[in-house]
Every structure is written in structure tokens, then in C-alpha cells.
Amino acid sequence: MCLAIPVRVVSIEGDEAEAEIGGVKRRVSIVLTPEVRVGDYVLLHTGYAIGVVDEAEAEETLNLLEEIARLSEVHR
Amino acid sequence: MKFIDEYQNSELAKGLAREIANHSTKPIRLMEFCGGHTHAIMRYGIRQLVPRTIEMRSGPGCPVCVTATSDLDKAIALAGLPGVIITTFGDMIRVPGSYSTLQQAKAEGADVRVVYSTLDALEIAKANPKRSVVFIGIGFETTAPTIAASITKAYQETVENFYVLSLLKLTPPVMRALLNLGEVKLDGIIGPGHVSVIIGSSPYEFIPKNHNIAFAISGFEALDILLCIDKLVRQIESGHPKVEIAYSRGVRPEGNAKALELMNEAFEVDDANWRGIGVVSQSGLKINEKYRRFDAEKAFAGLLRFAPSDEPASESKGCRCGDILRGVATPLECKLFGGLCTPENPVGPCMVSSEGACAAYCQYESPRDSENSGGRI
Ligand code: SF4
């Protein structure tokens, strides 16, 4: 029910955007995320973008995970 | 897919699992609030990846499951009114009320349509101006802003025949209610990821502060959940529980201001009835005065015929959904699980809903899992 998946915004018109999910395009309401720009990833929930994915944070998390994986190996 | 595949890397998952094992010294019990997390935990075999001393319990985070039987009866009664089109998210139509389901009502001639979005419901209203289109508004804070958006849009576009039965529920108040009940001792809570995209992390501060329970908000991929468990274990081991975000690509501490603004525009906080938990004060959203004419409950009040109010809405006999939603029992403790109750022939909503804990256990639990099979990613 609270499922939301990351989709990439390819164009914006008023409070609607066109987003791409695995090669498939669909219309998404962006009334809840007026700050969104073309190229951003948004979390799509029941036809609405409920949030913009923070790519810098995403990168940082992955770096942290790699670090943890490396250190946990050493400490074993 | 980007932002999904990277978070399912099995090498990194094993690294995180080692890290958790390295830090975890004592038996703990965690609750995942969200039904989406229960499914992800089962699907990725997270319980087999982490030490056996970490016990996981499902919580009340399945909107279909927590919808009270009496509210379902209301939806089914609305479906029986002449000229009404019921629009609803898919899972709802198979959930049993006291006497029937929406699906049964449909078979008996009611016009019940499954929609993907409130926008579809609004389109159906515009296409059928002579009919009354009622959207069955279930969900938590994730979904509430989308329902608010449909109501304000109907208002702006003067769509006269669109109504919402608001059964929306709020997550921090029910967490408080569960913790105050004290039926199940918890050390940490895996916080709901997409609810928190909307409300942020501050509404959960009372959990570490008043209840001394660790709290971290998680995303829905394998690595997200493991990272969240790692944060919880560290908080618990250090004896300093707090609120953390383990899903920082989606959740900001302040939430989504625009979505919160829309929710406040259309709704007001009111008491809500939760299956298995009962009425929790200030834990739901009702349509406010300004948008009153879209409120299905008010608009059709004179026409609805419910069961006599002194007769409590009946639950299916033997079904332990209520206990499961409160985290008191696991699906495996229900005598009907897997035998009389299966996804094909569900007895209770926890098996009907694709997010329900019973459905998750049925789908992913296999005898192999009881041995330590090392996860599934
Ligand atoms: S297995 Fe079926 S009957 Fe048992 S608690 Fe779950 S939904 Fe209810």
C-alpha cells in the first residue's frame, strides 16, 4: 500500500510529468513535489510523485555500505 | 533499475550482515511497523542473514489489514446504494466485512471499480456526471496527501459527484498506543520509509525519549533494511536509543512540506478505529469543514443501513489478525495459517492483503528457511 518506486522524470508540463520506468513512460502528478526538475528521480506512489530522490545521499549511503563491507571482513 | 538494484548487492549485504553479527551481543526483538518491510524481510531472507538472536515481529503497518470490519461494512453498504460507483485500491475488494465483501457486492450487481490512483477515481466521476463516485480512502500518511490532492482538485474543478470515505490512519499515534499497551516488549522499531518521506523523522522522537526504544527509518531494498538493523543494534548496544534515518535518499528530517500542507488543507485529525487495536484517539484523518461536501460518510448518512449498532461487527472465527497487527503473535501461531487460510482462500485481511503478514509468511516461508540458509540475495 505504501509502495513507492523510483522513476526518472523525462518531461514536465504544469503539475504533471512524464516519467520513465524500465523503458515504459507514464504520467505522474507532481502536485506534491513542485520542486522536481527534468532528470530527477521521484518516488512514485499511486500516480503521484511523493518525494524527490536525493542522489547525493544515495551515493553516500552506497559508499558507507562498501566501507562497512570492507571493515567487517577485516574484523572477522 | 536505478536506486533499486544497487541496494540488492549480495556482497554488500553479506558485509552488513557480518557487521551486525560483530556488534550484536544480546538477544533483541525488533518490530517492522510496515507491511512492505515484512514482505521485503521475507523475500530477501533477512531473518536468515542476521544472527538468530535478533527476533523480528510484524506491526500494524498494513492499511488494508487495519481497516475495521465496521468500516468495511460501511463501504459495502455504500456499494449497495443506487447510482453509486465505488472506486478502491485493489486489495480492499476481497477483505471480508461482517456479512460480505466488496467483491461479493460487485457480483450481486454493485458497480465496484479497482483504481490505481485517486486521479483515476476523479476521472471516473467526470465521465459519469449522473452517478455518485465514492473513493474508499484507505492508507497512511503516504497515501493521505494523494487523497487530499484529489479532494482539492475536485473542489477547484467543481466536480459535484465525487466523494471520499476517509478511513485514513496516522502512524505515530498508533505506535504510541501499542507501546502504551505494553503487550510486547520491543528493543527497536524499523520505521516506515514512505510514511516518513511525507512526515519526516521528528514525529517519532517520543519513541526513544519516552519508551527507551531504538528507532530507525528504513527503505525497502535488502541493503536498506540491513543498514537499518545495523543502526538499531548499535543504538541498543550503546544504550542510547534515538531516531535515525537509514533511508536518506528518500527521507528528510522535515518531511515533504507541500504534501503536509495539502493534508492539512483537506483533513482534520480525529479518532480512528483500528482492527485488532480498537479506537485510538487522534489517529485518523477526516475531511474538514471546508471540503465537507466530498465526505461520503456525511453525504450518504441518511441513506446508509448498517447492522444494529449494539451488535459488534463480527470477525472471522479463529483468525488472529488482531494479535498479529499488535505484534503479539506471528502468523505461524494461528491455527488456520496455511491450512484453512491461504492466499487463495483467505480467512482474514492479513492473508488477503498483498502486504499482510500472513500473506508474506505464506509466500516466502519454506521449511528450508528454518535451517540457517543464509538469506536469499
Ligand atoms: S492465517 Fe488467516 S486466519 Fe490466521 S491470522 Fe492470518 S489471516 Fe487470520
Coordinates of C-alpha atoms and ligand atoms in Angstrom, one line a residue:
Chain A
M1 CA 0.0 0.0 0.0
C2 CA 2.8 2.4 0.9
L3 CA 4.8 1.1 -2.0
A4 CA 6.7 3.7 -3.9
I5 CA 9.2 3.2 -6.7
P6 CA 11.9 5.4 -8.1
V7 CA 11.2 6.7 -11.6
R8 CA 13.0 9.2 -13.8
V9 CA 11.2 12.4 -14.9
V10 CA 11.7 13.0 -18.6
S11 CA 9.4 16.0 -19.1
I12 CA 7.2 18.3 -17.1
E13 CA 4.0 20.1 -18.1
G14 CA 2.3 22.1 -15.4
D15 CA 1.6 19.9 -12.4
E16 CA 2.1 16.7 -14.5
A17 CA 5.3 15.0 -15.5
E18 CA 6.1 12.1 -17.8
A19 CA 8.3 9.6 -16.1
E20 CA 10.1 6.5 -17.3
I21 CA 10.0 3.2 -15.5
G22 CA 12.1 0.5 -17.1
G23 CA 11.6 1.8 -20.6
V24 CA 7.8 2.4 -20.1
K25 CA 6.6 6.0 -20.0
R26 CA 3.7 7.1 -17.8
R27 CA 2.0 10.3 -16.5
V28 CA 2.7 11.3 -12.9
S29 CA 1.2 14.0 -10.9
I30 CA 3.8 16.3 -9.3
V31 CA 1.5 18.4 -7.2
L32 CA 3.2 17.1 -4.1
T33 CA 6.7 17.7 -5.5
P34 CA 6.7 21.1 -7.2
E35 CA 10.5 21.4 -6.9
V36 CA 11.1 18.5 -9.3
R37 CA 13.3 19.0 -12.4
V38 CA 13.7 17.0 -15.6
G39 CA 16.2 14.3 -15.0
D40 CA 15.3 13.9 -11.3
Y41 CA 14.2 10.6 -9.9
V42 CA 11.0 10.7 -7.9
L43 CA 9.3 8.2 -5.7
L44 CA 6.1 7.2 -7.4
H45 CA 3.1 6.2 -5.3
T46 CA -0.4 5.6 -6.7
G47 CA 0.2 8.0 -9.6
Y48 CA 1.8 10.8 -7.6
A49 CA 5.4 11.7 -7.0
I50 CA 5.7 11.9 -3.2
G51 CA 9.3 12.8 -3.0
V52 CA 12.4 13.6 -5.0
V53 CA 15.3 11.1 -4.6
D54 CA 18.4 12.7 -3.1
E55 CA 21.1 11.4 -5.4
A56 CA 24.0 12.7 -3.3
E57 CA 22.6 10.9 -0.2
A58 CA 22.1 7.8 -2.3
E59 CA 25.8 7.9 -3.3
E60 CA 26.9 8.5 0.3
T61 CA 24.9 5.5 1.5
L62 CA 26.5 3.2 -1.0
N63 CA 30.0 4.4 -0.1
L64 CA 29.1 3.8 3.6
L65 CA 27.9 0.3 2.7
E66 CA 31.1 -0.5 0.8
E67 CA 33.2 0.8 3.7
I68 CA 31.2 -1.4 6.2
A69 CA 31.6 -4.5 3.9
R70 CA 35.4 -3.9 3.8
L71 CA 35.8 -3.3 7.5
S72 CA 33.6 -6.2 8.6
E73 CA 35.9 -8.5 6.6
V74 CA 39.0 -7.2 8.3
H75 CA 37.5 -7.6 11.8
R76 CA 36.3 -11.1 11.4
Chain B
M1 CA 16.6 -0.3 -12.1
K2 CA 18.5 2.7 -10.6
F3 CA 18.1 3.1 -6.9
I4 CA 16.9 -0.4 -6.6
D5 CA 19.5 -2.8 -8.0
E6 CA 22.4 -1.2 -6.2
Y7 CA 20.7 -1.8 -2.9
Q8 CA 20.4 -5.5 -3.5
N9 CA 24.1 -6.3 -3.9
S10 CA 24.7 -9.6 -2.2
E11 CA 28.3 -8.9 -1.4
L12 CA 27.5 -5.7 0.4
A13 CA 24.6 -7.5 2.1
K14 CA 26.9 -10.2 3.5
G15 CA 29.3 -7.5 4.7
L16 CA 26.5 -5.7 6.5
A17 CA 25.3 -9.0 8.0
R18 CA 28.8 -9.7 9.3
E19 CA 28.9 -6.2 10.7
I20 CA 25.6 -6.7 12.5
A21 CA 26.8 -10.1 13.9
N22 CA 30.1 -8.4 15.1
H23 CA 28.2 -5.8 17.1
S24 CA 25.2 -7.8 18.4
T25 CA 25.9 -9.3 21.8
K26 CA 22.4 -9.9 23.3
P27 CA 19.0 -11.2 22.2
I28 CA 16.8 -8.4 21.0
R29 CA 13.3 -8.0 19.5
L30 CA 12.7 -5.6 16.6
M31 CA 9.3 -4.7 15.1
E32 CA 9.0 -3.6 11.5
F33 CA 6.0 -1.3 11.5
C34 CA 5.4 -1.5 7.8
G35 CA 3.8 -4.4 5.9
G36 CA 6.1 -3.6 2.9
H37 CA 9.0 -4.2 5.2
T38 CA 7.6 -7.6 6.4
H39 CA 7.4 -8.6 2.7
A40 CA 10.9 -7.4 1.9
I41 CA 12.3 -9.2 5.0
M42 CA 10.7 -12.4 4.0
R43 CA 11.6 -12.1 0.3
Y44 CA 15.3 -11.4 0.9
G45 CA 15.6 -13.8 3.7
I46 CA 16.8 -11.1 6.1
R47 CA 15.9 -13.1 9.2
Q48 CA 18.3 -15.8 8.0
L49 CA 21.1 -13.3 7.3
V50 CA 21.1 -11.7 10.7
P51 CA 22.0 -13.5 14.0
R52 CA 19.3 -15.8 15.4
T53 CA 19.3 -13.6 18.5
I54 CA 17.6 -10.9 16.5
E55 CA 13.9 -11.6 16.5
M56 CA 11.6 -9.8 14.1
R57 CA 7.9 -9.0 14.6
S58 CA 5.4 -7.5 12.2
G59 CA 3.4 -4.5 13.2
P60 CA 0.2 -2.8 12.2
G61 CA 1.5 -1.2 9.0
C62 CA -0.9 -2.7 6.5
P63 CA -3.7 -0.2 5.7
V64 CA -6.0 -2.9 4.3
C65 CA -5.4 -5.1 7.4
V66 CA -6.1 -2.4 10.0
T67 CA -9.3 -1.3 8.4
A68 CA -12.0 -2.1 10.9
T69 CA -14.8 -4.6 10.0
S70 CA -17.4 -1.9 10.8
D71 CA -15.7 0.5 8.3
L72 CA -15.7 -2.2 5.6
D73 CA -19.4 -2.8 6.3
K74 CA -19.9 0.9 5.6
A75 CA -18.0 0.7 2.3
I76 CA -20.1 -2.4 1.3
A77 CA -23.3 -0.6 2.3
L78 CA -22.3 2.4 0.1
A79 CA -21.8 0.0 -2.8
G80 CA -25.4 -1.1 -2.4
L81 CA -26.9 2.4 -2.9
P82 CA -28.5 3.1 -6.2
G83 CA -26.4 5.2 -8.6
V84 CA -23.2 4.8 -6.7
I85 CA -19.9 3.7 -8.2
I86 CA -17.3 2.5 -5.7
T87 CA -13.7 3.1 -6.6
T88 CA -11.0 1.5 -4.5
F89 CA -7.5 0.2 -4.4
G90 CA -7.3 -3.5 -5.4
D91 CA -6.6 -5.3 -2.1
M92 CA -9.7 -3.9 -0.5
I93 CA -12.3 -5.7 -2.6
R94 CA -11.6 -9.2 -1.1
V95 CA -11.4 -8.2 2.5
P96 CA -14.4 -9.7 4.4
G97 CA -16.7 -7.3 6.3
S98 CA -19.3 -8.8 8.7
Y99 CA -21.6 -10.1 6.0
S100 CA -19.9 -9.7 2.6
T101 CA -17.0 -8.3 0.6
L102 CA -16.9 -5.5 -2.0
Q103 CA -16.2 -8.3 -4.5
Q104 CA -19.4 -10.1 -3.5
A105 CA -21.4 -6.8 -3.7
K106 CA -20.0 -6.5 -7.2
A107 CA -21.1 -10.0 -8.1
E108 CA -24.5 -9.1 -6.9
G109 CA -24.7 -6.1 -9.2
A110 CA -22.9 -3.2 -7.4
D111 CA -20.6 -1.1 -9.5
V112 CA -17.2 -1.5 -7.9
R113 CA -14.1 -0.5 -9.8
V114 CA -10.5 -1.0 -8.8
V115 CA -8.3 2.0 -9.5
Y116 CA -4.6 2.6 -9.3
S117 CA -4.8 6.2 -8.3
T118 CA -7.2 8.8 -6.9
L119 CA -6.8 10.6 -10.2
D120 CA -8.5 7.6 -11.9
A121 CA -11.4 7.9 -9.4
L122 CA -11.7 11.5 -10.2
E123 CA -11.7 10.8 -14.0
I124 CA -14.5 8.2 -13.5
A125 CA -16.5 10.9 -11.6
K126 CA -16.1 13.3 -14.5
A127 CA -17.0 10.7 -17.1
N128 CA -20.2 9.7 -15.1
P129 CA -21.8 13.0 -14.0
K130 CA -25.1 11.4 -13.2
R131 CA -23.6 8.9 -10.8
S132 CA -22.1 9.3 -7.4
V133 CA -18.5 8.2 -7.4
V134 CA -17.1 7.2 -3.9
F135 CA -13.4 6.5 -3.4
I136 CA -12.7 4.2 -0.4
G137 CA -9.9 6.2 1.2
I138 CA -7.6 3.8 3.0
G139 CA -3.9 4.4 3.7
F140 CA -1.4 6.1 6.0
E141 CA 0.4 9.4 5.6
T142 CA 2.0 8.1 2.4
T143 CA -1.4 8.0 0.7
A144 CA -3.2 10.8 2.6
P145 CA -1.7 13.6 0.5
T146 CA -2.7 11.9 -2.7
I147 CA -6.3 11.7 -1.5
A148 CA -6.1 15.3 -0.3
A149 CA -4.9 16.3 -3.7
S150 CA -7.9 14.6 -5.3
I151 CA -10.3 16.4 -3.0
T152 CA -8.8 19.8 -3.6
K153 CA -8.8 19.2 -7.3
A154 CA -12.4 18.2 -7.3
Y155 CA -13.1 21.4 -5.3
Q156 CA -11.2 23.6 -7.8
E157 CA -12.8 21.9 -10.8
T158 CA -16.3 21.8 -9.1
V159 CA -16.7 18.0 -9.6
E160 CA -20.1 17.7 -7.8
N161 CA -20.4 13.9 -7.8
F162 CA -17.0 12.8 -6.2
Y163 CA -16.9 11.6 -2.6
V164 CA -14.3 10.1 -0.3
L165 CA -14.9 7.7 2.6
S166 CA -11.9 8.7 4.6
L167 CA -10.5 5.7 6.6
L168 CA -7.0 7.3 6.6
K169 CA -4.8 6.5 9.6
L170 CA -1.8 8.0 11.2
T171 CA 1.2 6.0 12.2
P172 CA 2.9 7.8 15.2
P173 CA -0.4 7.8 17.3
V174 CA -0.9 4.0 16.8
M175 CA 2.8 3.3 17.7
R176 CA 2.2 5.3 20.9
A177 CA -0.9 3.3 21.6
L178 CA 0.9 -0.1 21.0
L179 CA 3.8 0.9 23.2
N180 CA 1.4 2.1 25.9
L181 CA -0.4 -1.2 25.8
G182 CA 2.9 -2.8 26.6
E183 CA 1.8 -6.3 25.4
V184 CA 5.0 -7.0 23.5
K185 CA 8.5 -6.0 24.7
L186 CA 10.4 -4.3 21.9
D187 CA 14.0 -3.1 21.8
G188 CA 13.8 -1.4 18.4
I189 CA 11.5 -0.3 15.7
I190 CA 12.1 -0.3 11.9
G191 CA 10.3 2.9 10.9
P192 CA 8.1 3.2 7.9
G193 CA 10.1 4.5 4.9
H194 CA 7.4 6.1 2.7
V195 CA 5.2 7.4 5.5
S196 CA 8.4 9.2 6.6
V197 CA 9.0 10.7 3.2
I198 CA 5.9 12.7 4.0
I199 CA 6.1 13.3 7.7
G200 CA 9.9 13.3 8.3
S201 CA 11.6 11.9 11.3
S202 CA 10.6 14.3 14.2
P203 CA 7.2 12.8 14.9
Y204 CA 8.9 9.7 16.3
E205 CA 11.0 11.4 18.9
F206 CA 8.8 10.2 21.7
I207 CA 9.8 6.5 21.0
P208 CA 13.4 6.7 22.2
K209 CA 12.6 9.5 24.7
N210 CA 9.5 8.1 26.5
H211 CA 9.9 4.4 25.8
N212 CA 13.6 4.0 25.6
I213 CA 13.3 2.1 22.3
A214 CA 15.6 2.4 19.3
F215 CA 14.2 3.8 16.1
A216 CA 15.5 3.9 12.6
I217 CA 13.6 4.6 9.3
S218 CA 14.3 2.1 6.5
G219 CA 13.9 1.9 2.8
F220 CA 12.6 -1.3 1.2
E221 CA 15.6 -3.0 -0.5
A222 CA 17.7 -5.6 1.2
L223 CA 20.6 -3.3 2.0
D224 CA 18.3 -0.6 3.3
I225 CA 16.8 -3.0 5.8
L226 CA 20.2 -4.4 6.9
L227 CA 21.6 -0.9 7.3
C228 CA 18.6 0.0 9.5
I229 CA 19.1 -3.2 11.6
D230 CA 22.7 -2.3 11.9
K231 CA 21.8 1.2 13.2
L232 CA 19.3 -0.3 15.6
V233 CA 21.7 -2.8 17.0
R234 CA 24.3 -0.1 17.6
Q235 CA 21.7 2.1 19.4
I236 CA 20.6 -0.8 21.5
E237 CA 24.2 -2.0 22.4
S238 CA 25.2 1.5 23.3
G239 CA 22.2 2.0 25.5
H240 CA 21.4 5.3 23.7
P241 CA 18.2 4.9 21.6
K242 CA 17.4 7.8 19.2
V243 CA 15.7 8.5 15.9
E244 CA 17.8 7.8 12.9
I245 CA 17.2 7.8 9.1
A246 CA 18.6 4.8 7.3
Y247 CA 16.8 5.8 4.1
S248 CA 18.4 9.2 3.5
R249 CA 17.9 9.2 -0.3
G250 CA 14.2 9.3 0.3
V251 CA 13.5 10.8 3.8
R252 CA 14.4 14.2 5.0
P253 CA 14.0 15.1 8.7
E254 CA 11.4 17.7 7.9
G255 CA 9.4 15.5 5.5
N256 CA 7.6 16.8 2.5
A257 CA 6.2 20.3 3.3
K258 CA 4.0 20.6 0.2
A259 CA 2.4 17.2 1.0
L260 CA 1.8 18.1 4.6
E261 CA 0.3 21.4 3.6
L262 CA -2.2 19.6 1.3
M263 CA -3.1 17.1 4.0
N264 CA -3.8 20.0 6.5
E265 CA -5.8 21.8 3.8
A266 CA -8.3 18.9 3.3
F267 CA -8.3 17.0 6.6
E268 CA -8.5 17.3 10.3
V269 CA -7.2 14.8 12.9
D270 CA -9.9 12.6 14.5
D271 CA -10.2 9.3 16.4
A272 CA -9.9 6.1 14.2
N273 CA -10.9 2.5 14.7
W274 CA -8.1 0.0 14.0
R275 CA -8.8 -3.7 13.6
G276 CA -7.4 -5.6 16.5
I277 CA -6.4 -2.5 18.4
G278 CA -9.7 -0.6 18.7
V279 CA -10.4 3.1 18.7
V280 CA -7.1 5.1 19.0
S281 CA -7.6 8.8 19.9
Q282 CA -6.4 11.3 17.3
S283 CA -5.1 8.6 15.0
G284 CA -7.1 9.2 11.8
L285 CA -7.9 11.8 9.3
K286 CA -11.4 13.0 8.5
I287 CA -12.4 15.5 5.8
N288 CA -12.7 19.0 7.3
E289 CA -15.5 21.6 7.2
K290 CA -14.3 23.3 4.1
Y291 CA -14.4 20.1 2.0
R292 CA -17.4 18.6 3.8
R293 CA -19.4 18.0 0.7
F294 CA -16.9 15.5 -0.5
D295 CA -17.3 13.4 2.7
A296 CA -19.1 10.2 1.7
E297 CA -20.0 9.5 5.3
K298 CA -21.8 12.8 5.7
A299 CA -23.3 12.9 2.2
F300 CA -24.9 9.5 2.4
A301 CA -25.6 9.3 6.2
G302 CA -29.3 9.3 5.7
L303 CA -29.3 6.5 3.2
L304 CA -27.0 4.0 4.8
R305 CA -28.4 1.0 6.6
F306 CA -25.9 -0.6 9.0
A307 CA -26.2 -3.5 11.3
P308 CA -27.8 -2.6 14.6
S309 CA -25.1 -0.7 16.5
D310 CA -25.3 -2.8 19.7
E311 CA -24.2 -5.8 17.6
P312 CA -20.4 -5.6 17.3
A313 CA -19.1 -6.2 13.8
S314 CA -18.1 -9.8 13.7
E315 CA -14.5 -11.1 13.0
S316 CA -13.8 -14.4 11.3
K317 CA -13.6 -17.2 14.0
G318 CA -10.1 -18.3 14.9
C319 CA -8.4 -15.5 12.9
R320 CA -5.6 -14.0 14.9
C321 CA -5.0 -10.9 12.6
G322 CA -5.7 -8.6 15.6
D323 CA -2.9 -10.2 17.6
I324 CA -0.6 -10.2 14.6
L325 CA -1.2 -6.5 14.0
R326 CA -0.4 -5.7 17.6
G327 CA 2.9 -7.7 17.3
V328 CA 1.7 -10.1 20.0
A329 CA 1.7 -13.2 17.7
T330 CA 3.3 -14.3 14.4
P331 CA 1.2 -15.8 11.6
L332 CA 2.8 -19.2 12.4
E333 CA 0.9 -19.1 15.7
C334 CA -2.5 -19.0 14.0
K335 CA -4.1 -22.5 13.8
L336 CA -5.7 -21.7 10.4
F337 CA -2.5 -20.5 8.8
G338 CA -1.6 -22.4 5.6
G339 CA -4.4 -24.9 6.1
L340 CA -7.8 -23.4 6.3
C341 CA -6.4 -20.0 5.5
T342 CA -4.3 -19.5 2.3
P343 CA -3.9 -16.6 -0.2
E344 CA -6.3 -18.4 -2.5
N345 CA -8.9 -18.8 0.3
P346 CA -8.1 -16.1 2.8
V347 CA -10.0 -16.0 6.1
G348 CA -8.7 -12.7 7.4
P349 CA -7.3 -9.5 6.0
C350 CA -3.7 -10.3 6.9
M351 CA -3.9 -13.1 4.3
V352 CA -6.0 -11.1 1.8
S353 CA -3.8 -8.1 1.5
S354 CA -0.6 -8.5 -0.6
E355 CA 1.0 -6.5 2.3
G356 CA -0.4 -8.6 5.1
A357 CA 2.0 -10.5 7.4
C358 CA 0.2 -13.9 6.8
A359 CA 0.4 -13.5 3.1
A360 CA 4.1 -12.7 3.4
Y361 CA 4.8 -15.7 5.6
C362 CA 2.8 -18.0 3.2
Q363 CA 4.5 -16.7 0.1
Y364 CA 8.1 -16.9 1.4
E365 CA 8.3 -19.2 4.4
S366 CA 9.6 -22.6 3.3
P367 CA 10.9 -25.5 5.5
R368 CA 14.4 -24.7 4.2
D369 CA 14.3 -21.3 6.0
S370 CA 14.1 -22.8 9.4
E371 CA 17.7 -24.1 8.8
N372 CA 20.1 -21.2 8.5
S373 CA 20.1 -20.9 4.8
G374 CA 21.9 -17.6 4.7
G375 CA 19.4 -15.4 3.1
R376 CA 18.1 -15.1 -0.4
I377 CA 20.0 -12.3 -2.0
Ligands
SF4_1 S1 -3.6 -17.0 8.9 FE1 -5.6 -16.3 8.2 S2 -6.9 -16.7 9.8 FE2 -4.8 -16.8 10.7 S3 -4.5 -14.7 11.4 FE3 -3.7 -14.8 9.3 S4 -5.4 -14.1 8.1 FE4 -6.3 -14.6 10.1

